[in-house]
Structures are given as C-alpha cells and as structure tokens.
Amino acid sequence: MAATDGSPGQRAPERPAADQSATQRAKAKPKAPAVDYIEGTVTSGRNRPEAGVWVIATGKPGNKLMRKIVVTDRKGRFVLPEMPKGKWQVWVRGYGLQDSGKTPARPGATLALKVKKASSRVQAAQVYPANYWLSMLNLPTNVATPAGMSGFKLGCMLCHQIGIKATRLPTREAFDHGTKKAGTMYATSVGLGREALLDSLADWGGRIAKGEVPKSAPARPKGLERNIVITQWNWGDKWAYAHDEISTDKNNPRRNADGKVWGVDIGNDRLLWVDPTTNKAGEIKVPTRNGFNTSWCEATSGPGAAPGSGGFQTLGCPAKAAGGVSAYEGKYHNPANPHNPMMDAKGNVWMTTQIRREWAQDLPAWCNSPQYGQARGGHRQLGYYDPKAKKFNLIDTCFGTHHLQFDKNGVLWTSGDSRVFGWFDPKKYDPNRPETEAQAQGWAEVKVDGNGDGVADTPLVGFNYGVVPNHVDGSVWSAQPSTPGRIVRYQPSTNTFEAYTPPVPGKGPRGVDVDSKGIIWAAMGGSGHLGRFDRSKCAQTWGTGAQCAEGWTFYKPPGPMMSQSTPGEGTTADLHYYLFVDRFNTFGMGKDTVILNGTNSDSLQLFNQKTKKWVTLRVPYPLNAYQRGLDGRIDDPKAGWKGRGLWFNDGLDPVIHNEVQHGWLGHAQLRPTPTAK
C-alpha cells in the first residue's frame, strides 16, 4: 500500500541515506589512528592536581559536532579514549573552577592543561545544575505544601529545567511576560495561582540578581563516578525537540549491535538517527494519513472547538488571549508530534504518533467492538519505520497512545489513554491487508474491585503515562502521575485491574520499569524519590488504591531539597522524568541497577539495589541536559566496557535554553579506572 498522502507504506524522504548494511557500515567506519586517545593532566596554581573535574573534547569527525567527556583521577590525570581521527578542541570544566581555554589536539597528544579557581561563589555557581538554584525558591503558601510542590514540579518542569539561567529572571514583569510565551505554560501558572506564583518567582529571581547563590555546592565526581566516559553527537537542529531515543530491543540488548540509534523530534515530525560507527546523523520525515497537516498547538478537539483545544501549546503557541507573544510562531509544525520510539525484534522502530484528527467522529467504525466495548479514542495512534524497506506504516487505534513497550511475546502495550489499557499484536498485522489493523488490537477498561467482592465495580479514570509489561508474571503496569498519583496493574489472563497509591513521601509516579525478579520501580516525578513496589508484600490487593502501603519503599536520590520541604515528607528539587532498570547489565554496574533520569540535575542517577548506594553520572556540558529517553545496549559482550553502555538524549524544550542550542544524543560507558584506554 504505497501512497503519497501518508497512508501506511508511504516511502519516507531521507537525508542523508538512513540505512546501511553491517558490511557497508564497517567499510564506512573511519579508520582509528594508531593511537586513538588523548591523555594528559589538569593542574591549577603551582601545579596542584585537580581531581574530579571534567575534560571535554569537541570535534567534527562526521557530519555533526561530536563531544567526548571524561573525569580526572586523584592525580589530575585523564585519558580521552576511542577518539576518531581529526582535529579536537580540549578544555576543562569543574566545580569551583573557571572554565579553561580550549587547546587544539589530535589523537596521540599528551596535554598539560592549566585551570584557575573560580573568583567568587557567584562565578562558581554558574555551572551548577538547575536543581541547586531551584532549591532557593520559596513557593506561595498554597503551593508550598508537599502536594503543591509536587504539582509545581509535574507542571512547570514537564518541559523546562527550572533553575537554569533562562528561568532566573530578575523581575516580576519578566516572569509575567515569559510565562505567556506558551499557552500551556500560562494555563499551568493560572492553575497554581498565578499572581502569588509570580510574586514568589520575582522574589527568587531578584535575590539571585543581587548575588545570592545556592547554600550548598554539588560535589565533584568520586569513586566510580570518575570512571565514566560520555560521548555525544549533535542531531536534529536548533528547533529539534528530541523527546526520546531507542538503541535496541529492551528485551534483547544485543539487538541492533553497533547500529543506528533512533530518536523522535516531537517538535518538527522527524525521526532522527545517529550512526555511532561513522559519527554521522540524519533525519526522516514522519508522515500522517490523508493529508492531515494541523500543528499540535492548533489542533481542535471536535467540530466548532477552538484551535488548541485538542493540542499542547508550547513555544511558538503563545497565550494570545492573555496578551502573550512569541518570536517563534510556526517554528514547530508537528501534526504527527511523534513520541517514544521502541524497537521490535526485527529492528523496526515503533512510535506513538498522531496520524489523523483527534475527533471522536474520526474513530474507525470497528472501534465499537462487541468484544472490547465502545472505545473513546485519544490523541496519538501508532506507526513504525522499517529501516530495511525505508518506509513508514501507520496504524489507527481505538485508544490513545503515549508510551509503549513490547512484552516477551512481542505484543506491544501502550499507555496514553485515561480510561483503558491498549495493546497491539504485530504478528496479527499485515500492512497490505487493511482489515488486520482491527484484528491486531484490543483494549480493557481500567475498573477495579473496590469492595472485595471479586467484582470489578469502580472505574479509575486517570491519564496512564508510563507502561511496562512484567516478564515474570505476565502482568502490565502503568503510572498515573497526579498528586499523589497511583500505579495500576492489569493481568491479561484474568482481565483484572488493581491500583496502588504511593504513601508519604512518594508522589507523582511517572516512569515505571521492572527488574529481573518482577519488582516494580517508579520514578516519583512529584516528590523526587525512587519508588519500589513489591506486590508480594500486600495483605490486600483489592481496593481503589489506598491498600498495601507496606508494598512501597522509597529512596531519596542525591541532591538538594526544596527550601520549604517538610521533614519526612520532603520534596527534592530534582525531577525524574523517567527511569530504566538495567536488567541485562548493559552499563556494567551490575544486573538490575536502577537508573533515574536526573532531569533537573544534568545527570543520570544510578541506584545499586544490593548496597542501597547511589552513583551520579553528571553531564557537565552542555548545561541544561534534560534527559528523557534512556536505554542500554551491548554491542560486543567480549569487548569489556567498550562493548556496552547507556544511551540517552537531551530533550529540553525549548532547545534554545540549552548552553549549546542544538539537540544531542549521549552514550555513557563505565571503564575500570579513570585512565583506562
């Protein structure tokens, strides 16, 4: 079914060529120089070694800028490993230091880099992560409760790092003007109590303008944190809103070894890719069906509804009714607004994507199912890109979609609907037979047994955000990130649901994942904790969510608390957008390491289940590293640390708030020592 209107099977335009065979990639891979590393020392003053500071190299060995970042050991020594042939600029950043000048170098060079101490606390604080600055904010009375702080974080930090320079405005007038630049941002401020919120923001920004800095400073990397190697590739452009990435099949981390890493640009309807063997990047346009071409921020919810009523009004979509203006109108043309790519066992890249209007009138006729009941529809549907055939297939669904995950049998489970769980079985789908679109999908209404009589009698309406199938017992879990929010369990074999609300201090679960033993882990976006839920501890599983507080355990990640935090109910100044449980030890810290996106702290935060200790993988450059997508891949199990690692992306919205105004993809590896080559 090939067509020019964006129907399933449409061949997608690519630039540059988006797929090569493994043999072609091997031939194209730049030859490594005889010595493929740059080494040296970092000292200050009278040759004092600077330990735990970052050495950053920037170059362009492919068609996009590339960076390599390492940490110095206790003697100030460093090694930048696996450096492609070419010209590099090398420099130093560290807490308590001034950024150094840039030194040109090529692989094989030995450098003696000199740095200066920061001249003041104000200068030193300019490279602190956003959460340190945010911890200084005193919220208005109605927001300063734990529940209110949770709502502030889940709303305002959905897109931004609050605390970065672009958000530290000096006056009330500046905040008033700035928060009208996007319709959804303005609506969020109104919901929080706009006038009092503006007063609090103005107090915060005014104190900073007068020279106030965070009370505490972030610690320099130590221990394992000094063994980390970060590689970054630019992808997209200045307007790319790269929401998520995927490198492999999450049920088989050796799938797609050394292959392209994929990401979705939600802002401009592009499927992005980076080839780490050639250090090249490209993009492919994501289509829609039947000429649908309305940007997300202008989308309507039905006939006669106002523009924007069916969409999300981000930068370029100002709150016009409130007098908002934007210099970026039209920069984000995204009728498809693709979200959350996921790779299947064949290497196809699936995603949730809008293929048509969101109107209930546009639901397929077969959504009134005698088996599953009447569907209500939702925002996005489904699609996938076949790298071998170089074409998209688009799939209509009777339910809304947002995140997606494959279970061990290859069935795709989706979140994104407020009333149902939806699934799609690719084995039952043939893009050349339109009738299989209906035959491959199903859904179940979220309805729990509220009184223990064995009958599902209470519908639970709430946006299902994260989703993960439990490979141990076949259940499927979702997270509903309200305050306090809840996690929801569906058992397909019995068609039954359960719900569990986190007790104090946990609030606002967003991402969910499962470890090798079937334990559920949740990123508590509202309170900033890591949540662990063990259903086997439950004395009671029926109910609307208040039961089984005993199943929950919470862990506080490193970093400052909000200044008004209540003892025992504290809210961290970080936001954990999602998380990843490393079931297959793709990073090298051990099986079942739990990794939180430190989305407001320029970091990934790794939790060792056995020791209950944290390792912070800090991303010092570019500042404002807003991590969203995260997974791990094993390229070569025999190659030690060089054959494995974590993949993550910067998804700051807007990317013009970034220290480098460009989207990028990251790869983190853990070597045995800070100077391993």
PDB file of C-alpha atoms in Angstrom, residues 118-126 128 133 211-217:
ATOM      1  CA  ALA A 118      36.590  30.488  40.418  1.00  0.00           C
ATOM      2  CA  SER A 119      36.989  34.097  41.522  1.00  0.00           C
ATOM      3  CA  SER A 120      33.790  34.087  43.606  1.00  0.00           C
ATOM      4  CA  ARG A 121      30.882  31.938  44.743  1.00  0.00           C
ATOM      5  CA  VAL A 122      28.732  33.633  42.103  1.00  0.00           C
ATOM      6  CA  GLN A 123      31.133  32.675  39.329  1.00  0.00           C
ATOM      7  CA  ALA A 124      31.453  29.122  40.631  1.00  0.00           C
ATOM      8  CA  ALA A 125      27.676  28.680  40.761  1.00  0.00           C
ATOM      9  CA  GLN A 126      27.173  29.442  37.068  1.00  0.00           C
ATOM     10  CA  TYR A 128      25.722  24.287  38.998  1.00  0.00           C
ATOM     11  CA  TRP A 133      19.211  27.025  42.003  1.00  0.00           C
ATOM     12  CA  GLY A 211      24.187  37.913  44.101  1.00  0.00           C
ATOM     13  CA  GLU A 212      22.534  35.216  46.226  1.00  0.00           C
ATOM     14  CA  VAL A 213      23.668  31.690  45.329  1.00  0.00           C
ATOM     15  CA  PRO A 214      22.663  28.171  46.417  1.00  0.00           C
ATOM     16  CA  LYS A 215      23.554  27.330  50.024  1.00  0.00           C
ATOM     17  CA  SER A 216      25.370  24.147  49.043  1.00  0.00           C
ATOM     18  CA  ALA A 217      27.573  23.235  46.105  1.00  0.00           C
TER      19      ALA A 217
END
